[in-house]
Each structure stands twice: as structure tokens, then as C-alpha cells.
PDB file of C-alpha atoms in Angstrom:
ATOM      1  CA  UNK J   1      14.246  24.374   2.569  1.00 46.00           C
ATOM      2  CA  UNK J   2      12.060  21.333   3.111  1.00 54.00           C
ATOM      3  CA  UNK J   3      13.259  17.791   3.498  1.00 64.00           C
ATOM      4  CA  UNK J   4      12.333  15.781   0.462  1.00 70.00           C
ATOM      5  CA  UNK J   5      10.810  12.362   0.954  1.00 83.00           C
ATOM      6  CA  UNK J   6      10.641   9.403  -1.375  1.00 87.00           C
ATOM      7  CA  UNK J   7       7.532   7.574  -2.537  1.00 91.00           C
ATOM      8  CA  UNK J   8       7.746   4.199  -4.256  1.00 93.00           C
ATOM      9  CA  UNK J   9       4.143   4.367  -5.557  1.00 91.00           C
ATOM     10  CA  UNK J  10       4.062   0.742  -6.739  1.00 94.00           C
ATOM     11  CA  UNK J  11       4.560  -1.384  -3.654  1.00 96.00           C
ATOM     12  CA  UNK J  12       3.329  -4.939  -4.250  1.00 95.00           C
ATOM     13  CA  UNK J  13       4.696  -8.418  -3.541  1.00 94.00           C
ATOM     14  CA  UNK J  14       6.280  -8.620  -7.002  1.00 95.00           C
ATOM     15  CA  UNK J  15       8.450  -5.621  -6.085  1.00 95.00           C
ATOM     16  CA  UNK J  16       9.769  -7.125  -2.851  1.00 94.00           C
ATOM     17  CA  UNK J  17      12.722  -9.481  -2.554  1.00 95.00           C
ATOM     18  CA  UNK J  18      13.744 -11.362   0.566  1.00 92.00           C
ATOM     19  CA  UNK J  19      17.251 -12.427   1.375  1.00 92.00           C
ATOM     20  CA  UNK J  20      18.458 -14.436   4.332  1.00 90.00           C
ATOM     21  CA  UNK J  21      21.530 -13.099   6.060  1.00 86.00           C
ATOM     22  CA  UNK J  22      23.102 -15.197   8.841  1.00 89.00           C
ATOM     23  CA  UNK J  23      23.926 -12.068  10.831  1.00 89.00           C
ATOM     24  CA  UNK J  24      20.753 -10.020  10.309  1.00 85.00           C
ATOM     25  CA  UNK J  25      18.088 -12.616   9.529  1.00 90.00           C
ATOM     26  CA  UNK J  26      15.691 -11.792   6.723  1.00 91.00           C
ATOM     27  CA  UNK J  27      16.376  -8.657   4.736  1.00 92.00           C
ATOM     28  CA  UNK J  28      13.566  -7.245   2.590  1.00 90.00           C
ATOM     29  CA  UNK J  29      14.623  -5.283  -0.480  1.00 93.00           C
ATOM     30  CA  UNK J  30      12.471  -3.093  -2.706  1.00 92.00           C
ATOM     31  CA  UNK J  31      12.767  -3.347  -6.479  1.00 94.00           C
ATOM     32  CA  UNK J  32      11.304  -1.576  -9.521  1.00 94.00           C
ATOM     33  CA  UNK J  33      11.659   2.115  -8.804  1.00 92.00           C
ATOM     34  CA  UNK J  34      10.080   3.137 -12.122  1.00 91.00           C
ATOM     35  CA  UNK J  35       7.242   5.046 -10.404  1.00 93.00           C
ATOM     36  CA  UNK J  36       9.309   6.238  -7.428  1.00 91.00           C
ATOM     37  CA  UNK J  37       9.791   9.954  -6.909  1.00 90.00           C
ATOM     38  CA  UNK J  38      11.172  12.510  -4.514  1.00 87.00           C
ATOM     39  CA  UNK J  39       8.471  14.714  -3.102  1.00 84.00           C
ATOM     40  CA  UNK J  40       8.045  17.770  -0.934  1.00 83.00           C
ATOM     41  CA  UNK J  41       5.617  16.989   1.918  1.00 81.00           C
ATOM     42  CA  UNK J  42       4.107  20.454   1.450  1.00 83.00           C
ATOM     43  CA  UNK J  43       3.337  19.783  -2.231  1.00 85.00           C
ATOM     44  CA  UNK J  44       1.128  16.698  -2.652  1.00 85.00           C
ATOM     45  CA  UNK J  45       1.428  14.636  -5.824  1.00 89.00           C
ATOM     46  CA  UNK J  46      -1.384  14.319  -8.361  1.00 89.00           C
ATOM     47  CA  UNK J  47      -0.143  11.820 -10.970  1.00 89.00           C
ATOM     48  CA  UNK J  48      -2.029   8.564 -10.280  1.00 88.00           C
ATOM     49  CA  UNK J  49       0.391   5.641 -10.588  1.00 88.00           C
ATOM     50  CA  UNK J  50       0.487   2.107  -9.238  1.00 90.00           C
ATOM     51  CA  UNK J  51      -1.085  -1.310  -9.525  1.00 94.00           C
ATOM     52  CA  UNK J  52      -4.887  -1.297  -9.200  1.00 94.00           C
ATOM     53  CA  UNK J  53      -5.366  -3.609  -6.227  1.00 96.00           C
ATOM     54  CA  UNK J  54      -2.654  -1.862  -4.176  1.00 97.00           C
ATOM     55  CA  UNK J  55      -3.716   1.730  -4.874  1.00 96.00           C
ATOM     56  CA  UNK J  56      -4.904   3.964  -2.058  1.00 96.00           C
ATOM     57  CA  UNK J  57      -8.347   5.614  -2.251  1.00 96.00           C
ATOM     58  CA  UNK J  58      -6.880   9.012  -3.091  1.00 94.00           C
ATOM     59  CA  UNK J  59      -5.178   7.510  -6.156  1.00 94.00           C
ATOM     60  CA  UNK J  60      -8.386   5.782  -7.270  1.00 94.00           C
ATOM     61  CA  UNK J  61     -10.249   9.084  -6.968  1.00 94.00           C
ATOM     62  CA  UNK J  62      -7.514  11.141  -8.673  1.00 93.00           C
ATOM     63  CA  UNK J  63      -7.015  13.268  -5.554  1.00 93.00           C
ATOM     64  CA  UNK J  64      -3.753  14.783  -4.356  1.00 92.00           C
ATOM     65  CA  UNK J  65      -1.705  12.377  -2.242  1.00 92.00           C
ATOM     66  CA  UNK J  66       1.506  11.974  -0.299  1.00 91.00           C
ATOM     67  CA  UNK J  67       3.693   9.111   0.928  1.00 89.00           C
ATOM     68  CA  UNK J  68       0.771   7.553   2.810  1.00 93.00           C
ATOM     69  CA  UNK J  69      -0.067   5.753  -0.450  1.00 94.00           C
ATOM     70  CA  UNK J  70       2.927   3.500   0.312  1.00 95.00           C
ATOM     71  CA  UNK J  71       1.567   2.837   3.804  1.00 96.00           C
ATOM     72  CA  UNK J  72      -1.756   1.810   2.250  1.00 97.00           C
ATOM     73  CA  UNK J  73      -0.011  -0.555  -0.176  1.00 97.00           C
ATOM     74  CA  UNK J  74       1.893  -2.071   2.756  1.00 96.00           C
ATOM     75  CA  UNK J  75      -1.446  -2.828   4.441  1.00 96.00           C
ATOM     76  CA  UNK J  76      -2.717  -4.512   1.281  1.00 97.00           C
ATOM     77  CA  UNK J  77       0.481  -6.584   1.052  1.00 96.00           C
ATOM     78  CA  UNK J  78       0.155  -7.714   4.683  1.00 95.00           C
ATOM     79  CA  UNK J  79      -3.516  -8.602   4.193  1.00 95.00           C
ATOM     80  CA  UNK J  80      -2.668 -10.663   1.100  1.00 94.00           C
ATOM     81  CA  UNK J  81       0.242 -12.386   2.859  1.00 92.00           C
ATOM     82  CA  UNK J  82      -1.940 -13.478   5.764  1.00 92.00           C
ATOM     83  CA  UNK J  83      -5.162 -14.366   3.940  1.00 92.00           C
ATOM     84  CA  UNK J  84      -4.132 -15.110   0.358  1.00 92.00           C
ATOM     85  CA  UNK J  85      -6.937 -12.733  -0.682  1.00 93.00           C
ATOM     86  CA  UNK J  86      -7.111  -9.087  -1.694  1.00 95.00           C
ATOM     87  CA  UNK J  87      -8.886  -6.857   0.834  1.00 95.00           C
ATOM     88  CA  UNK J  88     -10.876  -5.190  -1.977  1.00 95.00           C
ATOM     89  CA  UNK J  89     -12.256  -7.317  -4.783  1.00 90.00           C
ATOM     90  CA  UNK J  90     -13.635  -6.727  -8.224  1.00 92.00           C
ATOM     91  CA  UNK J  91     -13.054  -7.956 -11.749  1.00 91.00           C
ATOM     92  CA  UNK J  92     -12.916  -4.664 -13.616  1.00 95.00           C
ATOM     93  CA  UNK J  93     -10.710  -1.722 -12.692  1.00 94.00           C
ATOM     94  CA  UNK J  94     -13.776   0.423 -11.873  1.00 95.00           C
ATOM     95  CA  UNK J  95     -15.119  -2.290  -9.529  1.00 96.00           C
ATOM     96  CA  UNK J  96     -11.793  -2.512  -7.711  1.00 96.00           C
ATOM     97  CA  UNK J  97     -11.578   1.279  -7.347  1.00 96.00           C
ATOM     98  CA  UNK J  98     -15.160   1.425  -6.078  1.00 96.00           C
ATOM     99  CA  UNK J  99     -14.437  -1.267  -3.476  1.00 96.00           C
ATOM    100  CA  UNK J 100     -11.262   0.488  -2.337  1.00 97.00           C
ATOM    101  CA  UNK J 101     -13.104   3.786  -1.914  1.00 95.00           C
ATOM    102  CA  UNK J 102     -16.378   2.577  -0.416  1.00 95.00           C
ATOM    103  CA  UNK J 103     -15.900  -0.761   1.339  1.00 95.00           C
ATOM    104  CA  UNK J 104     -14.010  -2.032   4.358  1.00 92.00           C
ATOM    105  CA  UNK J 105     -11.803  -5.126   4.313  1.00 91.00           C
ATOM    106  CA  UNK J 106     -13.168  -8.268   5.946  1.00 89.00           C
ATOM    107  CA  UNK J 107     -10.899  -8.236   8.975  1.00 87.00           C
ATOM    108  CA  UNK J 108     -12.388 -11.490  10.231  1.00 85.00           C
ATOM    109  CA  UNK J 109     -10.353 -13.126   7.419  1.00 84.00           C
ATOM    110  CA  UNK J 110      -7.164 -12.282   9.354  1.00 84.00           C
ATOM    111  CA  UNK J 111      -8.441 -13.493  12.714  1.00 81.00           C
ATOM    112  CA  UNK J 112      -6.264 -16.166  14.254  1.00 82.00           C
ATOM    113  CA  UNK J 113      -3.158 -14.005  13.912  1.00 83.00           C
ATOM    114  CA  UNK J 114      -1.823 -11.612  16.503  1.00 87.00           C
ATOM    115  CA  UNK J 115      -3.953  -8.651  17.510  1.00 89.00           C
ATOM    116  CA  UNK J 116      -0.885  -6.512  16.831  1.00 92.00           C
ATOM    117  CA  UNK J 117      -0.830  -7.609  13.178  1.00 91.00           C
ATOM    118  CA  UNK J 118      -4.532  -6.919  12.813  1.00 92.00           C
ATOM    119  CA  UNK J 119      -3.990  -3.458  14.327  1.00 93.00           C
ATOM    120  CA  UNK J 120      -1.140  -2.746  11.886  1.00 95.00           C
ATOM    121  CA  UNK J 121      -3.227  -3.794   8.881  1.00 95.00           C
ATOM    122  CA  UNK J 122      -6.156  -1.665  10.092  1.00 94.00           C
ATOM    123  CA  UNK J 123      -3.867   1.323  10.629  1.00 95.00           C
ATOM    124  CA  UNK J 124      -2.364   0.949   7.146  1.00 96.00           C
ATOM    125  CA  UNK J 125      -5.781   0.614   5.488  1.00 96.00           C
ATOM    126  CA  UNK J 126      -7.190   3.676   7.235  1.00 94.00           C
ATOM    127  CA  UNK J 127      -9.139   5.679   4.667  1.00 90.00           C
ATOM    128  CA  UNK J 128      -9.216   8.691   6.966  1.00 82.00           C
ATOM    129  CA  UNK J 129      -5.440   8.973   7.452  1.00 68.00           C
ATOM    130  CA  UNK J 130      -4.555  12.608   7.006  1.00 52.00           C
TER     131      UNK J 130
END
């Protein structure tokens, strides 16, 4: 029997809550589990769900995917938090999907932060993650 994992599939700032705890500091909580699912790592998902600007390339291209789509969304969230901009722009859904699948984020926009943060964002937004 395989261990089942969980995918949120709609990570975005609106689905994160922060709470300050005197003992533990800041606690981040996920909300809105409407698209979340259990999954078997040996059986990739195919139902494309999520919010356009936070979707991984495999979702935009209707390819099979796994929990790495949540890692991608985390990279988008970090990029937005640091720059105030989306890493992939476009007005129409098709333009956004095209940018996600074919372009690279402008990492110079996040210069001035730690190299570790830049490395994390780059690792999360890795289109070749397998």
C-alpha cells in the first residue's frame, strides 16, 4: 500500500492566514480546502484546478501533475510577497498560461533580498522539476 499525500491545489495569499503566538511566533494556517485532495504519488492527477496566476505549467497545459503544483504556487506567493508583482503577467487567461509555460520570472526584481530567498523562489519556480 502506498502512502497517500495531500495536495491543496489552490495555494494563494487569500488562502493563508497568519496568527501571532507568544510561544511559537508567527503561525501560518491554510484555508479553503475546496480543491484539496488525497493522492497516490504513483497516480498523477489530471483535473486542472487552481487560480490562474498561481498555477504550475503542467496545470496550464492540462498535463498530469503531482504535489509539486503546491511547491510552484509557494514560489509564486513568495515572489509576490517580495516584489508586489506576479512573476508571470498577462491580461487574459491564455496570456497568463503562455507566460507561465514559456517565460522566466524577472529575478532581478527580487534582488536586494537574501540569496537564500532568491534560491528558494528559483527552486519553487523550476519548470523542469520532475
